[in-house]
């Protein structure tokens, strides 16, 4: 039976980064957060659970002592019948980390400032059977002559539909779609009256073409044809006549659109 979502855990010692990653995972239709950990060895008991449905570990490689704890996690994963994938993150490209990525559980290495809001896209693509990297990692691999596994996709979360919006529209989309902020709170944050907040969100919907995706099969597939989990949710939105649910789901659909990164296959 096809999965309806991916179960992930986050290993990240920076509380701000961990909370941000958790927010992005929770907002996305494709990912379900199964746990958050600030210390590497805390995840090993979870990995040892026989019935663990875990699909992916999002692993911060900047946590000190990686030369000791990374082999322990790989050892725990290697003993599993259905081991989770491991997607590594970091602030700076680390040649020592990249040089160790010969274990079959690794599915990519991404830099936080380069993936930006597009974290769930990286997770989804990595679990589709493609290695994922950001430009800093691609550049490091090239300089090291490290052979990145193929197929491999270079993601850039700084190049999204949000970057095509005006600064004001980008602020609106960030508050409304990333943070799912209530319109009154959004208006307070932007220093405008509440009615204007509704109008601004409607303008962004129109510019992004959100409603066109719901009414035009060709447009929908031009965005999400290779994203079965997103397509399944869009079909549910189309099938419902509940205006309240539809309004909420419109926000989430817009979230997926503005977080879609530039994706370039590595040749």
Tab-separated table of C-alpha atoms in Angstrom:
chain	number	residue	atom	x	y	z
A	1	UNK	CA	0.000	0.000	0.000
A	2	UNK	CA	1.495	3.393	-0.974
A	3	UNK	CA	2.523	5.668	1.867
A	4	UNK	CA	0.317	8.634	2.647
A	5	UNK	CA	3.157	10.412	4.475
A	6	UNK	CA	6.756	9.934	5.585
A	7	UNK	CA	7.667	9.471	9.245
A	8	UNK	CA	10.776	11.465	10.160
A	9	UNK	CA	12.802	12.364	13.221
A	10	UNK	CA	14.963	15.440	13.676
A	11	UNK	CA	18.377	15.293	15.323
A	12	UNK	CA	19.447	18.897	15.914
A	13	UNK	CA	21.099	20.468	18.963
A	14	UNK	CA	20.208	24.077	18.101
A	15	UNK	CA	16.704	24.652	19.539
A	16	UNK	CA	15.879	27.426	17.062
A	17	UNK	CA	16.868	25.297	14.056
A	18	UNK	CA	15.077	22.273	15.507
A	19	UNK	CA	11.850	24.208	16.033
A	20	UNK	CA	12.078	25.677	12.538
A	21	UNK	CA	12.576	22.250	10.956
A	22	UNK	CA	9.692	20.857	13.003
A	23	UNK	CA	7.433	23.678	11.807
A	24	UNK	CA	8.288	23.020	8.158
A	25	UNK	CA	7.744	19.279	8.570
A	26	UNK	CA	4.410	19.808	10.317
A	27	UNK	CA	3.151	22.193	7.623
A	28	UNK	CA	3.894	19.783	4.771
A	29	UNK	CA	1.401	17.153	3.627
A	30	UNK	CA	4.180	14.647	2.964
A	31	UNK	CA	5.950	14.529	6.323
A	32	UNK	CA	4.941	13.551	9.837
A	33	UNK	CA	7.273	14.328	12.707
A	34	UNK	CA	7.849	11.241	14.856
A	35	UNK	CA	10.326	12.839	17.243
A	36	UNK	CA	12.822	15.608	17.956
A	37	UNK	CA	16.183	14.984	19.609
A	38	UNK	CA	18.968	17.287	20.756
A	39	UNK	CA	21.547	14.591	21.525
A	40	UNK	CA	22.621	11.946	18.991
A	41	UNK	CA	22.621	8.880	21.206
A	42	UNK	CA	19.056	9.581	22.343
A	43	UNK	CA	17.757	8.309	19.003
A	44	UNK	CA	19.369	4.868	19.278
A	45	UNK	CA	16.620	3.347	21.497
A	46	UNK	CA	14.065	4.443	18.900
A	47	UNK	CA	16.111	2.836	16.133
A	48	UNK	CA	16.212	-0.413	18.100
A	49	UNK	CA	12.424	-0.644	18.268
A	50	UNK	CA	11.441	-3.563	16.049
A	51	UNK	CA	8.198	-2.004	14.874
A	52	UNK	CA	9.656	1.431	14.165
A	53	UNK	CA	7.928	2.861	11.054
A	54	UNK	CA	10.646	5.468	10.639
A	55	UNK	CA	11.432	6.582	7.082
A	56	UNK	CA	14.141	9.200	7.558
A	57	UNK	CA	16.496	10.735	10.098
A	58	UNK	CA	17.262	14.404	9.523
A	59	UNK	CA	20.724	14.569	11.074
A	60	UNK	CA	22.661	17.696	12.018
A	61	UNK	CA	26.305	16.874	11.360
A	62	UNK	CA	27.551	19.995	13.175
A	63	UNK	CA	26.862	18.439	16.588
A	64	UNK	CA	30.273	18.049	18.281
A	65	UNK	CA	31.867	14.617	18.525
A	66	UNK	CA	30.617	13.312	15.194
A	67	UNK	CA	33.669	11.097	14.827
A	68	UNK	CA	32.252	9.090	17.750
A	69	UNK	CA	28.471	9.325	17.539
A	70	UNK	CA	27.969	9.066	13.762
A	71	UNK	CA	29.494	5.535	13.624
A	72	UNK	CA	27.257	4.510	16.542
A	73	UNK	CA	24.132	5.673	14.728
A	74	UNK	CA	25.242	3.956	11.526
A	75	UNK	CA	25.834	0.784	13.524
A	76	UNK	CA	22.316	0.938	14.954
A	77	UNK	CA	20.814	1.591	11.518
A	78	UNK	CA	22.781	-1.244	9.930
A	79	UNK	CA	21.166	-3.723	12.297
A	80	UNK	CA	17.633	-2.803	11.266
A	81	UNK	CA	15.547	-4.893	8.893
A	82	UNK	CA	14.094	-1.743	7.320
A	83	UNK	CA	16.622	0.997	8.096
A	84	UNK	CA	15.619	4.639	7.724
A	85	UNK	CA	17.336	6.916	5.269
A	86	UNK	CA	19.676	9.552	6.708
A	87	UNK	CA	19.667	13.083	5.312
A	88	UNK	CA	22.541	15.152	6.684
A	89	UNK	CA	22.349	18.867	7.373
A	90	UNK	CA	24.922	21.455	8.319
A	91	UNK	CA	25.775	25.131	8.388
A	92	UNK	CA	28.992	24.780	6.379
A	93	UNK	CA	30.113	22.094	3.957
A	94	UNK	CA	32.381	19.749	5.896
A	95	UNK	CA	34.846	17.631	3.879
A	96	UNK	CA	35.203	15.139	6.738
A	97	UNK	CA	31.450	14.509	6.767
A	98	UNK	CA	31.180	14.249	2.991
A	99	UNK	CA	34.135	11.887	2.854
A	100	UNK	CA	32.321	9.437	5.148
A	101	UNK	CA	29.177	9.230	3.070
A	102	UNK	CA	29.710	5.774	1.669
A	103	UNK	CA	27.085	4.135	3.890
A	104	UNK	CA	23.952	3.067	1.964
A	105	UNK	CA	21.625	4.803	4.441
A	106	UNK	CA	22.878	8.254	3.468
A	107	UNK	CA	20.598	9.943	0.938
A	108	UNK	CA	22.065	13.428	0.843
A	109	UNK	CA	23.778	16.375	2.477
A	110	UNK	CA	22.205	19.841	2.499
A	111	UNK	CA	23.220	23.191	3.952
A	112	UNK	CA	20.569	24.913	6.049
A	113	UNK	CA	20.933	28.381	4.538
A	114	UNK	CA	20.751	26.922	1.022
A	115	UNK	CA	17.734	24.663	1.521
A	116	UNK	CA	15.940	27.420	3.455
A	117	UNK	CA	12.165	26.740	3.578
A	118	UNK	CA	12.368	23.776	1.169
A	119	UNK	CA	13.234	21.119	3.732
A	120	UNK	CA	10.258	18.818	3.085
A	121	UNK	CA	10.983	18.897	-0.647
A	122	UNK	CA	14.503	17.654	0.079
A	123	UNK	CA	13.090	14.865	2.252
A	124	UNK	CA	10.557	13.814	-0.374
A	125	UNK	CA	13.090	13.760	-3.217
A	126	UNK	CA	15.631	11.886	-1.091
A	127	UNK	CA	13.034	9.219	-0.309
A	128	UNK	CA	12.151	8.906	-3.994
A	129	UNK	CA	15.522	7.277	-4.653
A	130	UNK	CA	17.596	10.320	-5.576
A	131	UNK	CA	20.509	11.752	-3.664
A	132	UNK	CA	19.993	15.408	-2.716
A	133	UNK	CA	22.594	18.113	-2.168
A	134	UNK	CA	22.715	21.887	-2.142
A	135	UNK	CA	25.184	23.981	-4.117
A	136	UNK	CA	27.734	24.246	-1.315
A	137	UNK	CA	27.938	20.471	-1.077
A	138	UNK	CA	28.091	20.050	-4.857
A	139	UNK	CA	30.965	22.531	-4.969
A	140	UNK	CA	32.801	20.769	-2.142
A	141	UNK	CA	32.347	17.371	-3.794
A	142	UNK	CA	33.732	18.775	-7.030
A	143	UNK	CA	36.800	20.239	-5.307
A	144	UNK	CA	37.385	16.959	-3.431
A	145	UNK	CA	36.663	14.893	-6.535
A	146	UNK	CA	34.188	13.025	-4.381
A	147	UNK	CA	31.800	11.002	-6.573
A	148	UNK	CA	28.279	11.942	-5.512
A	149	UNK	CA	25.874	9.011	-5.973
A	150	UNK	CA	23.567	9.114	-8.978
A	151	UNK	CA	20.852	10.019	-9.613
A	152	UNK	CA	21.494	13.225	-7.715
A	153	UNK	CA	19.581	16.509	-7.600
A	154	UNK	CA	21.003	19.892	-6.590
A	155	UNK	CA	18.373	21.860	-4.672
A	156	UNK	CA	18.304	25.598	-4.070
A	157	UNK	CA	15.670	26.721	-1.588
A	158	UNK	CA	16.648	30.349	-2.161
A	159	UNK	CA	15.130	30.150	-5.646
A	160	UNK	CA	11.413	29.589	-5.172
A	161	UNK	CA	8.167	31.178	-6.301
A	162	UNK	CA	8.385	33.340	-3.197
A	163	UNK	CA	11.460	35.019	-4.676
A	164	UNK	CA	9.272	36.226	-7.587
A	165	UNK	CA	6.940	38.128	-5.253
A	166	UNK	CA	7.365	41.716	-4.155
A	167	UNK	CA	8.896	42.197	-0.729
A	168	UNK	CA	5.495	43.017	0.743
A	169	UNK	CA	3.866	39.993	-0.897
A	170	UNK	CA	6.721	37.792	0.309
A	171	UNK	CA	6.079	38.986	3.872
A	172	UNK	CA	2.382	38.186	3.475
A	173	UNK	CA	3.083	34.716	2.072
A	174	UNK	CA	5.591	33.975	4.830
A	175	UNK	CA	3.150	34.885	7.596
A	176	UNK	CA	0.035	33.399	5.994
A	177	UNK	CA	1.414	30.232	4.423
A	178	UNK	CA	4.573	29.323	6.335
A	179	UNK	CA	3.281	30.247	9.777
A	180	UNK	CA	-0.442	29.804	8.994
A	181	UNK	CA	-1.071	33.022	10.880
A	182	UNK	CA	-4.636	34.111	11.550
A	183	UNK	CA	-5.616	37.109	9.450
A	184	UNK	CA	-6.039	39.397	12.459
A	185	UNK	CA	-2.565	38.507	13.719
A	186	UNK	CA	-1.182	38.911	10.213
A	187	UNK	CA	-2.720	42.385	9.987
A	188	UNK	CA	-1.231	43.331	13.368
A	189	UNK	CA	2.181	42.070	12.295
A	190	UNK	CA	2.058	44.072	9.059
A	191	UNK	CA	0.500	47.147	10.683
A	192	UNK	CA	-2.637	47.133	8.532
A	193	UNK	CA	-6.371	46.732	9.129
A	194	UNK	CA	-7.738	43.188	9.127
A	195	UNK	CA	-9.767	43.572	5.918
A	196	UNK	CA	-6.624	44.531	4.051
A	197	UNK	CA	-5.000	41.353	5.312
A	198	UNK	CA	-7.648	39.239	3.596
A	199	UNK	CA	-7.210	41.241	0.408
A	200	UNK	CA	-3.433	40.883	0.422
A	201	UNK	CA	-3.634	37.122	0.881
A	202	UNK	CA	-6.124	36.901	-2.002
A	203	UNK	CA	-3.717	38.868	-4.205
A	204	UNK	CA	-0.900	36.454	-3.418
A	205	UNK	CA	-3.172	33.479	-4.142
A	206	UNK	CA	-3.946	35.020	-7.516
A	207	UNK	CA	-0.334	35.793	-8.367
A	208	UNK	CA	0.782	32.289	-7.433
A	209	UNK	CA	-2.095	30.743	-9.381
A	210	UNK	CA	-3.218	28.636	-6.424
A	211	UNK	CA	-6.852	28.413	-7.489
A	212	UNK	CA	-5.846	27.606	-11.074
A	213	UNK	CA	-4.181	24.447	-9.785
A	214	UNK	CA	-7.483	23.360	-8.252
A	215	UNK	CA	-9.478	23.932	-11.429
A	216	UNK	CA	-7.050	23.061	-14.220
A	217	UNK	CA	-5.675	19.520	-14.450
A	218	UNK	CA	-2.863	20.513	-16.801
A	219	UNK	CA	-1.636	23.316	-14.547
A	220	UNK	CA	-1.842	21.060	-11.502
A	221	UNK	CA	0.282	18.405	-13.163
A	222	UNK	CA	2.787	20.945	-14.443
A	223	UNK	CA	3.601	21.663	-10.803
A	224	UNK	CA	3.081	18.353	-9.042
A	225	UNK	CA	2.955	15.522	-11.580
A	226	UNK	CA	5.850	13.731	-9.855
A	227	UNK	CA	4.439	14.357	-6.366
A	228	UNK	CA	1.785	11.690	-5.715
A	229	UNK	CA	1.285	12.637	-2.058
A	230	UNK	CA	0.569	16.264	-2.947
A	231	UNK	CA	-1.667	15.243	-5.851
A	232	UNK	CA	-3.697	13.016	-3.533
A	233	UNK	CA	-4.348	15.943	-1.199
A	234	UNK	CA	-5.307	18.226	-4.072
A	235	UNK	CA	-7.829	15.646	-5.240
A	236	UNK	CA	-9.314	15.629	-1.727
A	237	UNK	CA	-9.593	19.419	-1.808
A	238	UNK	CA	-11.372	19.218	-5.146
A	239	UNK	CA	-13.794	16.656	-3.797
A	240	UNK	CA	-14.857	18.632	-0.723
A	241	UNK	CA	-17.414	21.384	-0.683
A	242	UNK	CA	-16.592	22.499	2.843
A	243	UNK	CA	-15.514	26.129	2.553
A	244	UNK	CA	-13.697	26.144	5.898
A	245	UNK	CA	-11.575	23.120	5.084
A	246	UNK	CA	-10.936	24.460	1.615
A	247	UNK	CA	-9.657	27.773	2.979
A	248	UNK	CA	-7.226	25.956	5.269
A	249	UNK	CA	-6.079	23.631	2.513
A	250	UNK	CA	-5.579	26.545	0.126
A	251	UNK	CA	-3.003	27.889	2.571
A	252	UNK	CA	-1.238	24.545	2.705
A	253	UNK	CA	-1.248	24.226	-1.073
A	254	UNK	CA	0.263	27.709	-1.298
A	255	UNK	CA	2.874	26.615	1.259
A	256	UNK	CA	3.941	23.761	-1.020
A	257	UNK	CA	4.153	26.121	-3.984
A	258	UNK	CA	6.263	28.811	-2.316
A	259	UNK	CA	8.648	26.272	-0.798
A	260	UNK	CA	9.286	24.338	-4.028
A	261	UNK	CA	13.028	24.782	-4.658
A	262	UNK	CA	14.960	24.996	-7.874
A	263	UNK	CA	15.860	21.402	-8.768
A	264	UNK	CA	18.747	20.682	-11.119
A	265	UNK	CA	19.741	17.084	-11.918
A	266	UNK	CA	23.470	16.558	-11.482
A	267	UNK	CA	25.021	15.231	-14.659
